[in-house]
Amino acid sequence: MLIAQVPIIVLSSSVLLFLLGTILGSFINVVGLRYSGEGRLFDFTIIGGRSRCSKCQKQLSWYELVPVLSFLIQQGKCRYCEQRLSLQYPLVEIMGGLIMLLPVYFYNYFDLAHKALLGQDIAPYIIIAVIWTFAALAMLLLTIIDWRLQIIPDQINLFLAGLGVAMIYLPAVSFLENYAFIFGGPLSSLANHLLAGLMGLIFFGAIIAISNGKAMGGGDMKLAGALGLLLGYPDIILMIISAFVIGAIWGLYLIASGKSKFKAKVPFGPFIVLGVFVTIFYGHTLANWYFTLV
C-alpha cells in the first residue's frame, strides 16, 4: 500500500516545492530589480517596503503579488494605470519554481531510492542536491543583476565559492559520468574541485589579460572560479564550452536582427550560468554525442 502511494507523495511534494519556488523567485526578482550595484544585496532598503507600480507608484495589495497567477489574472497589466508589466516577473517566478524541483531531479539522477534499499548512505547525495538548489537560486539572482547592470556582485561569487568548498567534503560526482575518465577524472573530491576552480580562474583571467579587460570582466573570472569549485573537473570544461557557444549564438542573433553592433557589450554571466545547467542536465548526453561522432 505504501509503495503504491509513493507516486502521489512525490507529485504532492513536487507541487509544494514548485509553489514555494515561485514565491522565492518573486522575492529574488525584487532584490535583483532593486539592487543598485552597491552595498549589501539583502539590505533592508532593498528588501523592505511594499511593492509599487513603476509608473503610477500605486502600492500593490497582496492579491496583486501572487506569483504568476496575479500576472495572468491582470493580463500582464497594472490594475490602476494599465501599464504593461514585464514578462520578467512571471518568467523569474516560474524559474524559481523549477529550481526548487532540483532535489526531485537529483533524487532520480542519483537513484537514491535504489541506494537506500541497498543500505547505502544517501545523506551526502541529498546534501549535494540541496547545495545545487541554493546555488541555482543564487545564479538566478546573479543573472537578473548582471543582465540589468552588467556587474556580478562579489557577495554572490563568495556564496557560490563557499558552496563549492562544501562540495570538497562530498563524493566526487561528474555529470559526464563514464566519459569523465577520458579526461583522467573524476579525481579525488579535493583535487576535482580545486583543479576545476583553478582552471576557471586561469582561463577567464587569460582572456581578461589578452584583451586588456575589454572581452571579459573580473566578475566573470571570479564566477568561473566559484562555479569550477562547485562543478569539479572535468565538468568545468563543458561548462566553459557551452557558455561560449550559447554566447556566440546569442551575439550572432543580436547582430543579424540589428539589435546590437559587433563591438557592443553583452553581460556574459548569464551564459556561464546556462553553461552550468547544460552540464548538469545534458553533460552525459553531449559527451556521448561528441565521442560517438568522433
mmCIF file with all atom_site columns, C-alpha atoms in Angstrom, residues 177-253:
data_model
loop_
_atom_site.group_PDB
_atom_site.id
_atom_site.type_symbol
_atom_site.label_atom_id
_atom_site.label_alt_id
_atom_site.label_comp_id
_atom_site.label_asym_id
_atom_site.label_entity_id
_atom_site.label_seq_id
_atom_site.pdbx_PDB_ins_code
_atom_site.Cartn_x
_atom_site.Cartn_y
_atom_site.Cartn_z
_atom_site.occupancy
_atom_site.B_iso_or_equiv
_atom_site.pdbx_formal_charge
_atom_site.auth_seq_id
_atom_site.auth_comp_id
_atom_site.auth_asym_id
_atom_site.auth_atom_id
_atom_site.pdbx_PDB_model_num
ATOM 1  C CA . GLU A 1 177 ? 29.533 10.120 -15.875 1.00 0.00 ? 177 GLU A CA 1
ATOM 2  C CA . ASN A 1 178 ? 31.698 7.440  -17.509 1.00 0.00 ? 178 ASN A CA 1
ATOM 3  C CA . TYR A 1 179 ? 33.177 9.917  -20.003 1.00 0.00 ? 179 TYR A CA 1
ATOM 4  C CA . ALA A 1 180 ? 34.909 11.724 -17.142 1.00 0.00 ? 180 ALA A CA 1
ATOM 5  C CA . PHE A 1 181 ? 37.581 9.012  -17.172 1.00 0.00 ? 181 PHE A CA 1
ATOM 6  C CA . ILE A 1 182 ? 38.620 10.034 -20.691 1.00 0.00 ? 182 ILE A CA 1
ATOM 7  C CA . PHE A 1 183 ? 39.860 13.291 -19.149 1.00 0.00 ? 183 PHE A CA 1
ATOM 8  C CA . GLY A 1 184 ? 41.575 11.461 -16.299 1.00 0.00 ? 184 GLY A CA 1
ATOM 9  C CA . GLY A 1 185 ? 38.732 12.085 -13.857 1.00 0.00 ? 185 GLY A CA 1
ATOM 10 C CA . PRO A 1 186 ? 36.927 12.193 -11.634 1.00 0.00 ? 186 PRO A CA 1
ATOM 11 C CA . LEU A 1 187 ? 39.884 12.500 -9.280  1.00 0.00 ? 187 LEU A CA 1
ATOM 12 C CA . SER A 1 188 ? 39.614 12.697 -5.524  1.00 0.00 ? 188 SER A CA 1
ATOM 13 C CA . SER A 1 189 ? 36.947 15.140 -4.426  1.00 0.00 ? 189 SER A CA 1
ATOM 14 C CA . LEU A 1 190 ? 39.542 17.665 -3.213  1.00 0.00 ? 190 LEU A CA 1
ATOM 15 C CA . ALA A 1 191 ? 41.579 17.532 -6.441  1.00 0.00 ? 191 ALA A CA 1
ATOM 16 C CA . ASN A 1 192 ? 38.419 17.574 -8.570  1.00 0.00 ? 192 ASN A CA 1
ATOM 17 C CA . HIS A 1 193 ? 37.032 20.803 -7.209  1.00 0.00 ? 193 HIS A CA 1
ATOM 18 C CA . LEU A 1 194 ? 40.279 22.701 -6.604  1.00 0.00 ? 194 LEU A CA 1
ATOM 19 C CA . LEU A 1 195 ? 41.563 21.889 -10.110 1.00 0.00 ? 195 LEU A CA 1
ATOM 20 C CA . ALA A 1 196 ? 38.293 22.988 -11.708 1.00 0.00 ? 196 ALA A CA 1
ATOM 21 C CA . GLY A 1 197 ? 38.202 26.228 -9.709  1.00 0.00 ? 197 GLY A CA 1
ATOM 22 C CA . LEU A 1 198 ? 41.779 26.982 -10.741 1.00 0.00 ? 198 LEU A CA 1
ATOM 23 C CA . MET A 1 199 ? 41.011 26.209 -14.394 1.00 0.00 ? 199 MET A CA 1
ATOM 24 C CA . GLY A 1 200 ? 38.075 28.618 -14.370 1.00 0.00 ? 200 GLY A CA 1
ATOM 25 C CA . LEU A 1 201 ? 40.169 31.411 -12.875 1.00 0.00 ? 201 LEU A CA 1
ATOM 26 C CA . ILE A 1 202 ? 43.128 30.868 -15.205 1.00 0.00 ? 202 ILE A CA 1
ATOM 27 C CA . PHE A 1 203 ? 41.070 30.545 -18.406 1.00 0.00 ? 203 PHE A CA 1
ATOM 28 C CA . PHE A 1 204 ? 38.981 33.661 -17.846 1.00 0.00 ? 204 PHE A CA 1
ATOM 29 C CA . GLY A 1 205 ? 41.950 35.503 -16.353 1.00 0.00 ? 205 GLY A CA 1
ATOM 30 C CA . ALA A 1 206 ? 43.902 34.838 -19.549 1.00 0.00 ? 206 ALA A CA 1
ATOM 31 C CA . ILE A 1 207 ? 41.064 36.272 -21.654 1.00 0.00 ? 207 ILE A CA 1
ATOM 32 C CA . ILE A 1 208 ? 40.997 39.402 -19.486 1.00 0.00 ? 208 ILE A CA 1
ATOM 33 C CA . ALA A 1 209 ? 44.768 39.793 -19.750 1.00 0.00 ? 209 ALA A CA 1
ATOM 34 C CA . ILE A 1 210 ? 44.906 39.262 -23.529 1.00 0.00 ? 210 ILE A CA 1
ATOM 35 C CA . SER A 1 211 ? 42.005 41.655 -24.208 1.00 0.00 ? 211 SER A CA 1
ATOM 36 C CA . ASN A 1 212 ? 43.080 44.231 -21.601 1.00 0.00 ? 212 ASN A CA 1
ATOM 37 C CA . GLY A 1 213 ? 39.766 43.725 -19.847 1.00 0.00 ? 213 GLY A CA 1
ATOM 38 C CA . LYS A 1 214 ? 37.663 44.509 -22.921 1.00 0.00 ? 214 LYS A CA 1
ATOM 39 C CA . ALA A 1 215 ? 36.367 40.992 -23.626 1.00 0.00 ? 215 ALA A CA 1
ATOM 40 C CA . MET A 1 216 ? 35.593 39.911 -20.074 1.00 0.00 ? 216 MET A CA 1
ATOM 41 C CA . GLY A 1 217 ? 35.266 41.359 -16.594 1.00 0.00 ? 217 GLY A CA 1
ATOM 42 C CA . GLY A 1 218 ? 36.753 40.395 -13.265 1.00 0.00 ? 218 GLY A CA 1
ATOM 43 C CA . GLY A 1 219 ? 33.337 39.308 -12.039 1.00 0.00 ? 219 GLY A CA 1
ATOM 44 C CA . ASP A 1 220 ? 33.144 36.710 -14.809 1.00 0.00 ? 220 ASP A CA 1
ATOM 45 C CA . MET A 1 221 ? 36.546 35.341 -13.796 1.00 0.00 ? 221 MET A CA 1
ATOM 46 C CA . LYS A 1 222 ? 35.524 35.073 -10.133 1.00 0.00 ? 222 LYS A CA 1
ATOM 47 C CA . LEU A 1 223 ? 32.247 33.436 -11.153 1.00 0.00 ? 223 LEU A CA 1
ATOM 48 C CA . ALA A 1 224 ? 34.056 30.846 -13.284 1.00 0.00 ? 224 ALA A CA 1
ATOM 49 C CA . GLY A 1 225 ? 36.347 30.031 -10.376 1.00 0.00 ? 225 GLY A CA 1
ATOM 50 C CA . ALA A 1 226 ? 33.451 29.694 -7.947  1.00 0.00 ? 226 ALA A CA 1
ATOM 51 C CA . LEU A 1 227 ? 31.444 27.519 -10.328 1.00 0.00 ? 227 LEU A CA 1
ATOM 52 C CA . GLY A 1 228 ? 34.546 25.442 -11.025 1.00 0.00 ? 228 GLY A CA 1
ATOM 53 C CA . LEU A 1 229 ? 34.674 24.661 -7.306  1.00 0.00 ? 229 LEU A CA 1
ATOM 54 C CA . LEU A 1 230 ? 31.032 23.619 -7.496  1.00 0.00 ? 230 LEU A CA 1
ATOM 55 C CA . LEU A 1 231 ? 31.160 21.538 -10.665 1.00 0.00 ? 231 LEU A CA 1
ATOM 56 C CA . GLY A 1 232 ? 34.550 19.917 -10.370 1.00 0.00 ? 232 GLY A CA 1
ATOM 57 C CA . TYR A 1 233 ? 36.788 18.510 -13.103 1.00 0.00 ? 233 TYR A CA 1
ATOM 58 C CA . PRO A 1 234 ? 36.262 17.738 -15.986 1.00 0.00 ? 234 PRO A CA 1
ATOM 59 C CA . ASP A 1 235 ? 32.748 19.257 -15.941 1.00 0.00 ? 235 ASP A CA 1
ATOM 60 C CA . ILE A 1 236 ? 34.236 22.761 -15.893 1.00 0.00 ? 236 ILE A CA 1
ATOM 61 C CA . ILE A 1 237 ? 35.444 22.165 -19.469 1.00 0.00 ? 237 ILE A CA 1
ATOM 62 C CA . LEU A 1 238 ? 31.937 21.509 -20.782 1.00 0.00 ? 238 LEU A CA 1
ATOM 63 C CA . MET A 1 239 ? 30.599 24.461 -18.816 1.00 0.00 ? 239 MET A CA 1
ATOM 64 C CA . ILE A 1 240 ? 33.092 26.828 -20.456 1.00 0.00 ? 240 ILE A CA 1
ATOM 65 C CA . ILE A 1 241 ? 32.484 25.442 -23.963 1.00 0.00 ? 241 ILE A CA 1
ATOM 66 C CA . SER A 1 242 ? 28.699 25.602 -23.525 1.00 0.00 ? 242 SER A CA 1
ATOM 67 C CA . ALA A 1 243 ? 28.850 29.175 -22.201 1.00 0.00 ? 243 ALA A CA 1
ATOM 68 C CA . PHE A 1 244 ? 30.845 30.412 -25.194 1.00 0.00 ? 244 PHE A CA 1
ATOM 69 C CA . VAL A 1 245 ? 28.723 28.524 -27.731 1.00 0.00 ? 245 VAL A CA 1
ATOM 70 C CA . ILE A 1 246 ? 25.472 29.902 -26.281 1.00 0.00 ? 246 ILE A CA 1
ATOM 71 C CA . GLY A 1 247 ? 27.001 33.381 -26.003 1.00 0.00 ? 247 GLY A CA 1
ATOM 72 C CA . ALA A 1 248 ? 28.156 33.261 -29.627 1.00 0.00 ? 248 ALA A CA 1
ATOM 73 C CA . ILE A 1 249 ? 24.719 32.167 -30.844 1.00 0.00 ? 249 ILE A CA 1
ATOM 74 C CA . TRP A 1 250 ? 23.072 34.996 -28.900 1.00 0.00 ? 250 TRP A CA 1
ATOM 75 C CA . GLY A 1 251 ? 25.604 37.523 -30.228 1.00 0.00 ? 251 GLY A CA 1
ATOM 76 C CA . LEU A 1 252 ? 25.032 36.425 -33.829 1.00 0.00 ? 252 LEU A CA 1
ATOM 77 C CA . TYR A 1 253 ? 21.273 36.691 -33.307 1.00 0.00 ? 253 TYR A CA 1
#
